[in-house]
XYZ file of C-alpha atoms in Angstrom:
697
model
C -53.208 132.282 115.661
C -53.892 128.318 116.998
C -56.823 129.449 118.776
C -59.334 129.716 115.985
C -58.038 126.116 114.239
C -60.312 123.365 114.666
C -57.631 121.362 116.326
C -56.161 123.726 118.573
C -57.590 121.808 121.587
C -56.293 118.283 120.836
C -53.386 117.493 122.861
C -51.288 115.469 119.799
C -51.879 118.871 117.958
C -50.292 120.748 121.315
C -47.185 118.527 121.309
C -46.723 119.027 117.743
C -46.242 122.581 117.841
C -44.185 122.783 121.170
C -41.820 120.125 118.896
C -41.870 122.278 115.927
C -40.795 125.329 118.219
C -38.399 122.917 119.859
C -36.620 122.010 116.537
C -36.609 125.353 115.190
C -35.050 126.990 118.729
C -31.945 124.079 118.008
C -29.601 125.873 115.548
C -29.522 129.292 117.603
C -28.992 127.274 121.430
C -26.548 124.855 119.277
C -24.571 128.216 117.679
C -25.088 129.806 121.378
C -23.100 127.048 122.629
C -20.325 126.368 120.122
C -19.559 130.122 120.306
C -19.636 129.857 124.065
C -17.125 126.594 123.923
C -14.492 128.631 121.485
C -14.467 131.566 123.713
C -13.828 128.939 126.317
C -11.532 127.659 124.584
C -9.928 130.603 123.872
C -9.679 132.083 127.205
C -7.951 128.633 128.360
C -5.924 129.057 125.295
C -5.064 132.823 126.827
C -4.071 131.205 130.482
C -1.814 128.909 129.280
C 0.253 131.516 126.970
C 0.164 134.107 129.174
C 1.526 137.486 128.425
C 4.999 136.420 130.255
C 7.372 137.609 127.357
C 5.150 141.253 126.486
C 2.548 142.442 129.004
C -0.610 144.173 127.661
C -2.901 146.285 129.532
C -6.464 147.929 128.350
C -7.219 151.695 128.818
C -10.006 153.786 129.033
C -9.834 157.635 127.885
C -11.924 158.809 130.835
C -15.760 158.362 130.798
C -17.864 158.544 127.592
C -20.178 160.580 125.693
C -23.494 159.816 123.941
C -23.045 159.902 120.094
C -19.016 160.523 120.488
C -16.194 158.845 119.534
C -14.850 156.798 123.088
C -10.882 155.915 123.059
C -9.610 152.757 124.257
C -5.790 151.769 123.820
C -4.146 148.129 124.506
C -0.382 149.458 125.955
C 2.104 146.532 124.960
C 5.417 146.065 127.274
C 8.324 143.925 126.638
C 9.775 141.909 129.362
C 13.195 142.501 127.808
C 14.608 144.640 124.973
C 14.690 141.532 122.815
C 11.533 141.153 122.243
C 9.271 142.907 119.593
C 5.385 142.938 118.946
C 3.908 143.087 115.151
C 2.207 145.714 112.901
C -1.470 144.945 111.840
C 0.407 143.693 108.611
C 3.300 141.828 109.728
C 4.798 141.782 106.745
C 6.868 138.239 105.343
C 6.957 136.854 109.127
C 4.860 137.543 112.333
C 1.100 137.485 113.153
C -0.756 140.581 113.662
C -3.498 141.432 116.718
C -6.545 138.853 117.032
C -8.385 141.643 119.205
C -12.308 140.908 120.523
C -13.905 143.274 123.271
C -17.400 143.046 124.746
C -18.862 145.911 124.571
C -22.304 146.854 124.994
C -24.973 146.427 122.988
C -24.880 148.942 119.978
C -21.709 150.064 120.784
C -19.230 149.205 117.809
C -14.915 149.505 117.779
C -13.470 150.992 114.832
C -9.908 150.399 113.414
C -6.816 150.193 115.882
C -4.981 152.933 115.074
C -1.101 151.893 115.467
C 2.433 153.664 115.639
C 4.398 154.052 112.460
C 6.227 150.528 112.606
C 9.781 149.789 112.908
C 11.228 147.133 109.711
C 13.227 143.757 110.873
C 15.068 142.081 107.956
C 15.821 138.312 108.994
C 16.899 135.709 106.335
C 15.158 138.226 103.508
C 11.755 138.184 105.550
C 10.967 141.327 106.405
C 8.523 142.080 109.793
C 6.824 144.941 110.482
C 7.067 145.500 114.307
C 7.390 147.299 117.106
C 10.204 147.661 119.770
C 10.034 148.143 123.046
C 6.505 149.676 125.139
C 3.948 150.624 122.415
C 0.105 151.666 122.431
C -2.342 150.635 119.553
C -5.545 152.923 120.186
C -8.789 151.270 119.341
C -11.516 153.783 118.875
C -15.622 153.268 119.874
C -18.128 154.677 118.499
C -21.034 155.236 121.375
C -24.899 155.291 119.989
C -26.769 158.756 121.095
C -28.922 157.221 122.482
C -26.796 155.239 124.724
C -27.813 155.256 128.629
C -24.923 154.311 130.793
C -22.991 155.861 134.446
C -19.637 156.482 134.167
C -17.066 154.288 133.010
C -19.154 150.883 131.423
C -17.591 147.376 132.280
C -15.403 146.629 129.113
C -13.609 143.118 128.986
C -11.992 141.114 125.821
C -9.430 138.995 125.132
C -6.123 139.854 122.956
C -3.761 137.006 121.518
C -0.404 138.420 119.936
C 2.628 137.170 118.799
C 5.375 138.056 120.732
C 8.784 137.210 118.961
C 13.055 137.701 119.491
C 15.189 137.324 116.394
C 15.321 133.615 117.229
C 12.375 132.857 118.691
C 8.352 133.320 118.799
C 5.915 132.940 121.669
C 2.389 133.150 121.127
C 0.794 135.115 123.734
C -2.873 136.461 125.064
C -4.582 138.702 127.415
C -7.809 138.776 129.220
C -8.667 142.037 129.390
C -10.660 144.481 131.861
C -10.155 148.412 131.170
C -9.104 150.788 133.380
C -9.572 154.517 133.559
C -5.704 155.671 133.621
C -3.342 156.082 131.104
C -1.298 158.604 128.997
C -3.335 159.110 125.950
C -2.070 162.456 125.371
C 1.262 160.166 124.169
C -0.832 157.496 122.716
C -2.416 159.788 120.216
C 0.445 162.108 119.596
C 2.599 158.508 118.596
C -0.520 156.822 116.552
C 0.045 157.328 112.689
C -2.146 160.632 111.795
C -4.801 159.784 108.499
C -4.363 162.556 105.715
C -7.299 164.340 105.199
C -6.742 163.886 100.818
C -7.541 160.627 99.601
C -4.639 159.173 97.122
C -4.698 156.848 93.963
C -3.103 153.706 92.398
C -2.495 151.756 89.387
C -0.749 148.758 88.542
C 1.660 148.863 86.068
C 3.002 145.036 84.965
C 3.682 144.094 88.396
C 4.474 147.111 89.693
C 1.888 149.516 92.224
C 2.201 152.640 91.853
C 0.755 155.275 94.260
C 0.083 158.677 94.200
C 0.166 160.132 98.002
C -1.113 163.550 98.673
C 1.569 164.693 101.112
C 2.797 168.477 101.564
C 5.785 169.341 99.485
C 7.123 171.012 103.055
C 7.219 167.179 104.580
C 11.297 166.494 104.424
C 11.457 162.858 103.690
C 14.898 161.754 104.717
C 14.022 158.001 104.696
C 10.705 157.309 103.087
C 9.229 153.733 102.919
C 5.493 153.042 102.560
C 4.414 149.966 104.611
C 1.310 148.767 102.983
C -1.626 147.254 105.405
C -3.418 144.920 102.459
C -1.805 141.638 102.970
C -0.143 139.554 100.562
C -0.445 142.172 97.919
C 3.324 143.709 97.172
C 6.767 142.355 98.476
C 8.159 143.721 101.156
C 11.860 143.011 100.981
C 12.535 144.584 98.040
C 13.261 148.375 96.919
C 10.799 150.901 96.599
C 11.482 153.998 94.369
C 10.291 157.682 95.027
C 9.337 160.695 93.281
C 8.363 163.611 94.184
C 6.260 166.370 92.491
C 4.755 169.150 94.280
C 2.395 168.101 96.723
C 2.761 164.432 95.390
C 4.574 161.559 96.637
C 4.970 158.793 94.046
C 6.084 155.368 95.239
C 6.868 152.417 93.112
C 6.708 149.231 95.203
C 6.687 145.400 93.323
C 3.541 143.195 93.528
C 3.312 139.631 95.298
C 3.312 136.735 93.467
C 1.071 135.242 96.021
C -1.355 137.926 95.703
C -5.263 136.841 94.920
C -7.434 139.207 93.104
C -7.299 143.274 92.528
C -7.849 145.652 95.679
C -10.053 148.300 94.916
C -8.615 150.279 98.082
C -4.852 150.471 99.430
C -3.929 151.282 103.336
C -1.249 152.023 104.752
C 1.487 154.225 106.356
C 4.278 156.258 104.607
C 7.289 156.444 106.822
C 9.679 159.584 107.096
C 11.863 157.626 109.193
C 12.689 158.509 113.100
C 9.473 156.899 113.928
C 7.332 159.635 112.280
C 4.820 159.074 109.623
C 1.114 159.211 108.245
C -2.078 156.986 107.258
C -3.149 157.253 104.009
C -6.024 155.720 101.796
C -5.638 155.239 98.385
C -8.506 154.726 95.440
C -8.285 152.848 91.787
C -7.327 156.084 89.394
C -4.847 157.536 87.928
C -1.252 158.113 88.566
C 0.970 160.528 86.898
C 4.558 160.107 85.844
C 7.029 162.567 86.476
C 8.759 164.419 89.016
C 12.037 164.552 90.995
C 13.315 161.159 91.748
C 13.978 160.990 95.221
C 15.890 157.697 97.097
C 14.872 153.590 96.697
C 15.212 152.378 99.846
C 16.903 148.859 100.104
C 15.811 147.186 103.193
C 18.429 144.319 102.990
C 21.239 146.635 101.724
C 20.819 149.962 103.603
C 22.070 153.525 102.410
C 24.120 154.159 99.634
C 27.799 154.703 99.731
C 29.184 158.421 99.652
C 28.958 160.327 96.503
C 33.046 160.683 96.422
C 33.226 156.980 95.797
C 30.557 156.423 93.333
C 32.217 159.349 91.166
C 35.348 157.374 91.505
C 33.769 154.064 90.706
C 31.784 155.055 87.734
C 35.137 157.015 86.641
C 36.989 153.802 86.779
C 34.342 151.376 85.727
C 34.577 153.205 82.475
C 38.378 153.135 82.457
C 38.306 149.555 82.752
C 35.396 149.117 80.151
C 38.037 149.548 77.722
C 39.663 146.604 78.208
C 36.341 144.608 78.973
C 34.960 142.139 76.238
C 32.072 144.476 76.242
C 34.520 146.482 73.680
C 36.464 143.864 71.640
C 33.727 144.209 68.367
C 34.535 148.079 68.387
C 38.196 148.049 68.446
C 38.133 149.251 64.857
C 36.778 152.375 65.440
C 39.107 152.899 68.381
C 42.228 151.735 66.467
C 41.188 153.919 63.827
C 40.862 157.043 65.964
C 44.561 155.940 67.436
C 45.611 156.123 63.387
C 44.122 159.580 62.785
C 45.868 160.995 66.531
C 48.982 160.971 64.608
C 48.326 164.448 62.855
C 48.958 168.352 64.077
C 48.672 168.927 67.449
C 45.371 171.165 66.844
C 43.921 168.152 65.349
C 44.890 165.704 67.585
C 43.514 167.770 70.409
C 40.425 168.433 68.476
C 40.171 164.991 67.910
C 40.211 163.997 71.685
C 37.962 166.428 72.671
C 35.626 165.629 69.988
C 35.703 161.480 70.727
C 35.087 162.478 74.492
C 32.194 164.508 73.968
C 30.930 161.995 72.116
C 31.091 158.961 74.257
C 29.872 161.836 77.393
C 26.972 162.563 76.020
C 25.798 159.280 74.551
C 26.505 158.103 78.527
C 24.845 160.359 80.223
C 21.764 160.680 77.105
C 21.774 156.575 77.869
C 21.123 157.214 81.809
C 19.037 159.805 81.057
C 16.303 157.944 78.977
C 16.695 154.969 81.521
C 16.208 157.479 84.702
C 12.727 159.054 82.426
C 11.640 155.329 81.134
C 11.763 154.138 85.162
C 10.068 157.525 86.501
C 7.288 156.727 83.907
C 6.680 153.051 85.200
C 9.218 151.212 82.804
C 11.673 148.726 84.546
C 14.741 149.225 82.720
C 18.374 149.078 83.519
C 21.635 149.603 82.004
C 21.831 148.241 78.232
C 17.940 148.827 77.739
C 18.863 150.092 74.270
C 19.776 146.412 73.431
C 16.687 145.184 75.007
C 14.795 146.955 71.716
C 14.373 145.189 68.808
C 14.479 148.642 66.916
C 17.409 149.746 68.713
C 19.335 146.530 67.455
C 18.351 146.950 63.752
C 19.220 150.611 63.515
C 22.878 149.829 64.893
C 23.032 146.669 62.267
C 22.274 149.020 59.923
C 24.972 151.192 61.175
C 27.669 148.203 61.428
C 26.769 147.562 58.278
C 27.150 151.272 56.853
C 30.206 151.477 58.968
C 31.613 148.031 57.148
C 30.960 149.247 53.790
C 32.508 152.781 54.618
C 35.706 151.112 55.633
C 36.368 148.535 52.868
C 36.180 151.704 50.704
C 32.670 150.696 48.805
C 31.692 154.283 49.290
C 32.831 157.998 51.123
C 31.132 159.299 53.896
C 32.099 161.899 55.277
C 31.005 161.946 58.906
C 33.605 158.600 59.183
C 35.880 159.690 56.949
C 39.480 159.616 57.575
C 39.490 162.847 55.407
C 38.697 166.171 56.651
C 35.830 166.865 59.093
C 37.945 165.020 61.821
C 36.443 166.553 64.702
C 32.619 165.749 63.369
C 34.313 161.946 62.318
C 35.519 162.039 66.071
C 32.523 163.114 67.678
C 30.114 160.444 66.064
C 32.978 157.889 66.783
C 32.492 158.651 70.445
C 28.874 158.140 70.208
C 28.539 154.749 68.317
C 31.748 153.728 70.681
C 29.457 154.612 73.603
C 26.303 153.301 72.649
C 28.064 149.878 71.506
C 30.648 149.147 74.589
C 28.494 150.186 77.287
C 25.730 146.816 77.358
C 27.451 145.308 80.040
C 29.500 146.205 83.006
C 32.467 145.913 85.000
C 34.143 146.061 87.799
C 33.625 148.776 90.171
C 30.913 150.808 87.274
C 28.411 147.895 88.702
C 28.470 149.630 91.941
C 28.451 153.350 90.711
C 25.586 152.609 88.483
C 23.335 150.341 90.883
C 24.006 153.960 93.380
C 22.837 155.962 90.157
C 19.266 154.526 90.717
C 18.639 155.591 93.968
C 20.431 159.013 93.616
C 18.784 161.908 92.723
C 18.512 163.039 89.046
C 21.098 165.525 88.960
C 24.003 162.879 90.707
C 22.569 160.008 88.785
C 23.608 161.904 85.341
C 27.057 162.494 87.121
C 27.492 159.032 87.354
C 26.445 158.596 83.833
C 28.950 161.632 82.720
C 31.637 160.230 84.873
C 31.048 156.473 83.208
C 31.761 158.310 79.942
C 35.046 160.514 81.153
C 36.414 157.290 82.081
C 35.654 155.350 78.888
C 37.051 158.220 76.808
C 40.137 159.321 79.039
C 42.718 156.988 76.732
C 42.155 159.047 73.407
C 41.110 162.045 75.730
C 45.146 161.881 76.837
C 46.968 161.156 73.766
C 45.328 164.077 72.127
C 46.976 166.407 74.754
C 50.501 164.731 75.250
C 52.779 165.050 72.906
C 54.836 162.264 73.991
C 52.185 159.803 73.257
C 51.245 160.832 70.062
C 55.008 160.794 68.676
C 55.091 157.171 69.935
C 52.319 156.313 66.950
C 52.718 155.485 63.501
C 52.874 159.143 61.325
C 49.766 159.880 59.174
C 50.355 158.108 55.598
C 48.711 155.980 53.203
C 49.273 153.133 54.980
C 45.961 154.643 56.761
C 43.648 153.800 54.132
C 44.843 150.037 53.937
C 44.107 150.065 57.355
C 40.976 151.221 57.715
C 39.969 148.800 54.494
C 41.362 146.002 57.366
C 39.409 147.576 59.766
C 36.128 146.435 57.749
C 36.360 142.975 59.515
C 35.957 143.653 62.697
C 33.186 145.833 61.890
C 31.565 143.254 59.792
C 32.093 140.828 62.115
C 29.741 143.755 64.311
C 27.330 143.343 61.864
C 26.886 139.301 62.140
C 26.964 139.264 65.637
C 24.071 141.871 65.235
C 22.068 139.473 62.952
C 22.864 136.525 65.483
C 20.849 138.872 68.167
C 18.212 139.797 65.839
C 17.247 136.243 65.845
C 17.237 135.868 69.514
C 15.118 138.863 70.237
C 12.514 138.582 67.020
C 12.845 135.145 65.501
C 14.097 134.176 62.217
C 11.110 135.502 60.500
C 11.615 138.900 62.077
C 16.033 138.784 61.563
C 14.833 137.735 57.622
C 12.768 140.777 57.224
C 15.567 142.652 58.999
C 17.966 141.380 56.325
C 15.656 141.977 53.319
C 15.415 145.692 54.557
C 19.295 145.561 54.997
C 19.984 144.567 51.249
C 17.683 147.441 50.212
C 20.295 150.011 52.305
C 23.482 147.877 51.178
C 22.341 148.026 47.340
C 21.525 151.670 47.453
C 25.188 152.475 49.211
C 26.846 150.377 46.813
C 25.030 152.152 43.907
C 26.229 155.219 45.376
C 29.862 154.478 45.614
C 29.775 153.516 42.307
C 28.417 157.326 41.368
C 30.859 158.376 43.817
C 34.155 157.055 41.788
C 32.385 158.396 38.763
C 32.124 161.920 39.797
C 28.100 161.994 39.531
C 25.646 163.002 41.969
C 25.075 159.715 44.573
C 23.079 160.669 47.234
C 19.508 160.970 45.451
C 19.802 157.467 44.096
C 20.053 156.500 47.587
C 16.804 157.376 48.681
C 15.112 156.026 45.339
C 16.795 152.689 46.069
C 16.388 152.173 49.580
C 12.718 154.176 50.098
C 11.316 150.604 49.172
C 13.051 148.412 51.351
C 12.778 150.578 54.507
C 8.859 151.272 53.824
C 8.932 147.581 53.594
C 10.593 146.670 57.001
C 8.275 149.573 58.795
C 5.439 147.530 58.275
C 6.551 144.019 57.925
C 8.698 144.114 61.136
C 6.514 144.664 63.895
C 4.139 141.909 62.484
C 7.027 139.136 62.473
C 8.071 140.043 66.182
C 7.973 136.773 67.662
C 10.732 136.481 70.575
C 11.591 132.743 70.872
C 11.686 131.066 74.250
C 15.131 130.215 75.533
C 16.508 126.301 75.394
C 17.919 125.480 78.716
C 18.412 121.957 77.868
C 21.616 122.706 75.712
C 23.383 123.697 78.935
C 25.766 121.622 80.997
C 24.913 123.075 84.498
C 21.058 122.318 83.808
C 19.340 125.276 85.060
C 16.180 126.288 86.003
C 14.905 129.635 84.474
C 14.884 132.239 87.150
C 12.088 133.604 88.714
C 11.443 134.692 92.399
C 9.789 131.638 93.153
C 12.184 129.398 91.607
C 15.019 130.854 93.840
C 12.934 130.662 97.052
C 12.041 127.005 96.314
C 15.647 126.282 95.805
C 17.321 128.219 98.981
C 14.318 126.349 100.686
C 15.933 122.599 99.775
C 19.242 123.092 101.847
C 21.643 123.023 99.280
C 23.490 125.778 97.490
C 22.408 127.774 94.249
C 24.283 129.657 91.752
C 22.435 131.932 90.055
C 23.825 134.062 86.929
C 22.214 136.904 84.630
C 22.958 137.029 81.327
C 21.977 138.088 77.618
C 22.709 137.479 73.868
C 24.230 141.089 73.666
C 26.488 141.084 76.618
C 29.652 139.944 75.082
C 31.596 139.814 78.478
C 28.565 137.317 79.692
C 28.987 135.097 76.637
C 32.806 135.167 77.368
C 32.166 133.843 81.359
C 29.821 131.072 80.367
C 32.443 129.852 77.224
C 35.165 130.099 80.056
C 34.005 129.771 83.478
C 30.305 128.303 83.485
C 29.781 126.063 80.644
C 32.763 123.677 81.562
C 32.627 119.928 82.402
C 34.768 120.709 85.248
C 31.855 123.008 86.637
C 28.877 120.800 86.290
C 30.722 117.977 87.936
C 31.656 120.210 90.612
C 28.170 121.390 90.935
C 26.797 117.685 90.743
C 29.375 116.591 93.132
C 28.432 119.154 95.604
C 24.531 119.278 94.981
C 24.401 122.985 93.770
C 20.969 123.937 92.274
C 21.659 126.404 88.914
C 19.685 128.931 87.790
C 19.900 131.591 84.977
C 18.014 134.569 84.473
C 17.820 135.366 80.440
C 17.793 139.197 80.297
C 18.350 139.448 76.269
C 14.886 140.569 76.237
C 13.426 143.140 78.549
C 12.061 141.221 82.079
C 10.566 143.381 84.397
C 11.109 140.808 87.286
C 14.082 140.282 86.443
C 15.030 143.915 86.036
C 13.164 144.660 89.402
C 15.685 142.050 90.936
C 18.719 142.808 89.617
C 18.281 146.266 91.035
C 17.657 145.167 94.830
C 21.314 143.697 94.612
C 22.695 147.692 93.401
C 23.084 146.162 89.602
C 21.957 148.119 86.679
C 23.148 145.384 84.293
C 24.422 142.251 83.523
C 26.645 140.275 84.263
C 25.693 139.422 87.522
C 26.684 136.100 89.647
C 25.077 135.244 92.735
C 26.059 132.590 95.298
C 23.821 131.329 98.011
C 25.066 128.796 100.642
C 22.791 127.524 102.533
C 20.725 129.335 105.063
C 22.993 132.624 103.984
C 22.414 135.460 102.285
C 24.131 136.083 98.175
C 27.528 136.307 98.298
C 28.108 138.229 94.442
C 30.594 136.888 92.760
C 33.478 139.133 90.732
C 32.069 140.132 87.383
C 34.848 138.917 85.477
C 35.097 134.454 86.352
C 38.092 132.563 86.033
C 38.339 128.927 84.517
C 38.234 127.392 87.661
C 36.771 129.879 90.114
C 33.096 128.617 90.127
C 34.576 125.016 90.849
C 36.723 126.226 93.179
C 33.964 127.867 94.876
C 31.895 124.930 95.050
C 34.228 123.507 96.761
C 35.892 125.845 99.502
C 33.765 125.090 101.922
C 33.012 121.452 101.636
């Protein structure tokens, strides 16, 4: 190239060319030197750490064949049972294996194949581990034109972490492949790959994966290990549905994730170290199927079914004296008054009322389960998180108030004939209005209902309704109790009018709740619509008193206001932000990050979950939480207060409640430094929190 140049014979030109060549070669030599230095440092580090706690050996599955896959294996052997290693995605803590192999030129190592890992929860940190001896397979693609004699000399290094429940030690080893090894057993232990590909979709803060798994595969303890790091939360519940040859799992997404995944890999564990690998691409994950189980890695299995049934029944019975029921005592009192009639009427009254309560509880529970199966994060009392439902209840409360006051007659809740239909409607309304909050025994049963197959879950909701209706059912069928009640007479009309007062207060409470849910403008438009309905009912009452046809007038007057509400309310909906500055405890708004930061501070933490529609919550706050004595005790002990407002649907709070085995509010959690959550009673006394604060100080 340079021979044709007129400068080729000049010594200075040759020197220049040599200098340029040296400069061009310098980066490669420096890079090679850096690689050698990094490798040297790695070998020195491995030599220092050694494999004292978990030894590792590299094996080859016989001699390779050109153009085929050659299998290597790393066998890890703990020195004692307390030491464990980690899966490729170690979970919240730990470290995956770091492997470097020196293979012949053109040979490529594939993705390592692991057995099904186990779960180990330490201080709310989920670890994906292996206990005892285990092997990791490494497939190697051998080129078709490869030339070799026998087993090639394969060396390398591996670094990993060996841990007990208390300490972790970095480990490493210099590898040199040997020929022997139990590859038949190691291949059988590695999780096989499914032939078909799955799909995944993200719904809010939840990852939904559809995995093609034959219906014949039994799933006693399903759990999905996600290989993608920092994509999902590892410790919370996983929800499973089975629809023929498709398994659907829901897993909460991690708040630390970055970007969107286009491919998800993982292992579906069936329990007892059995499972399969899967790959899922972004696509549609249809809802539906039979609910299987929700695994709680912290809590374990659900209690026996008989204890859950008893808990639901007793919880419904106790609900009769819970503050949640106070606003509808007028309905119950009126039913008691009616029970003083004939024996047949009393039995019909008690049976119809019970049927209404049980049907409402089963319907609410079934709707909640259906919404959760469709990917919605809802919990018990979800109906009062919906502005539309609250407005409907507001209209009902106003209508019943006017009826009780005698402004018009409505046979379905009248004290005249049609008592069975009246009691049934009363039962429906009683259940809808009385079950937003959870009480003793009821919380555990409803939390377990989220874990059980649908038929058993509906059974628990039915038993809850039976417990709620039991006092009135007994009165209807026990003459001795009915004899103690006042006999029917003119006093019942006066009593009914008096009961309009608490029902009217319920309507006012629902107006306040409408403001909390949708803002003042939303509530104002709701009141305009309600005014039209009330005006129409007032006209109906006047026409009824005059003996004229009344209900067509109701349609003519109310229709414009109803149309106005249908169009105006959706545009006026604007949920207000909760003002935490008014609280004496100066709480922080709940989030997982806030809770984690508070617990890491080394101070006690008190977390309470509330809602503006939960009467029990508000009673507890006035009696025990928002008190000067509680605030002073918290300040002295350095307690960090956190509040979760569930008035409006919040997926993060819903999922956290589910993880704690609670289907609704109130829920009170106390965290001592370095300890797990302690659930406090759902009914708080005035000194409970102050005493709890100072108990261990």
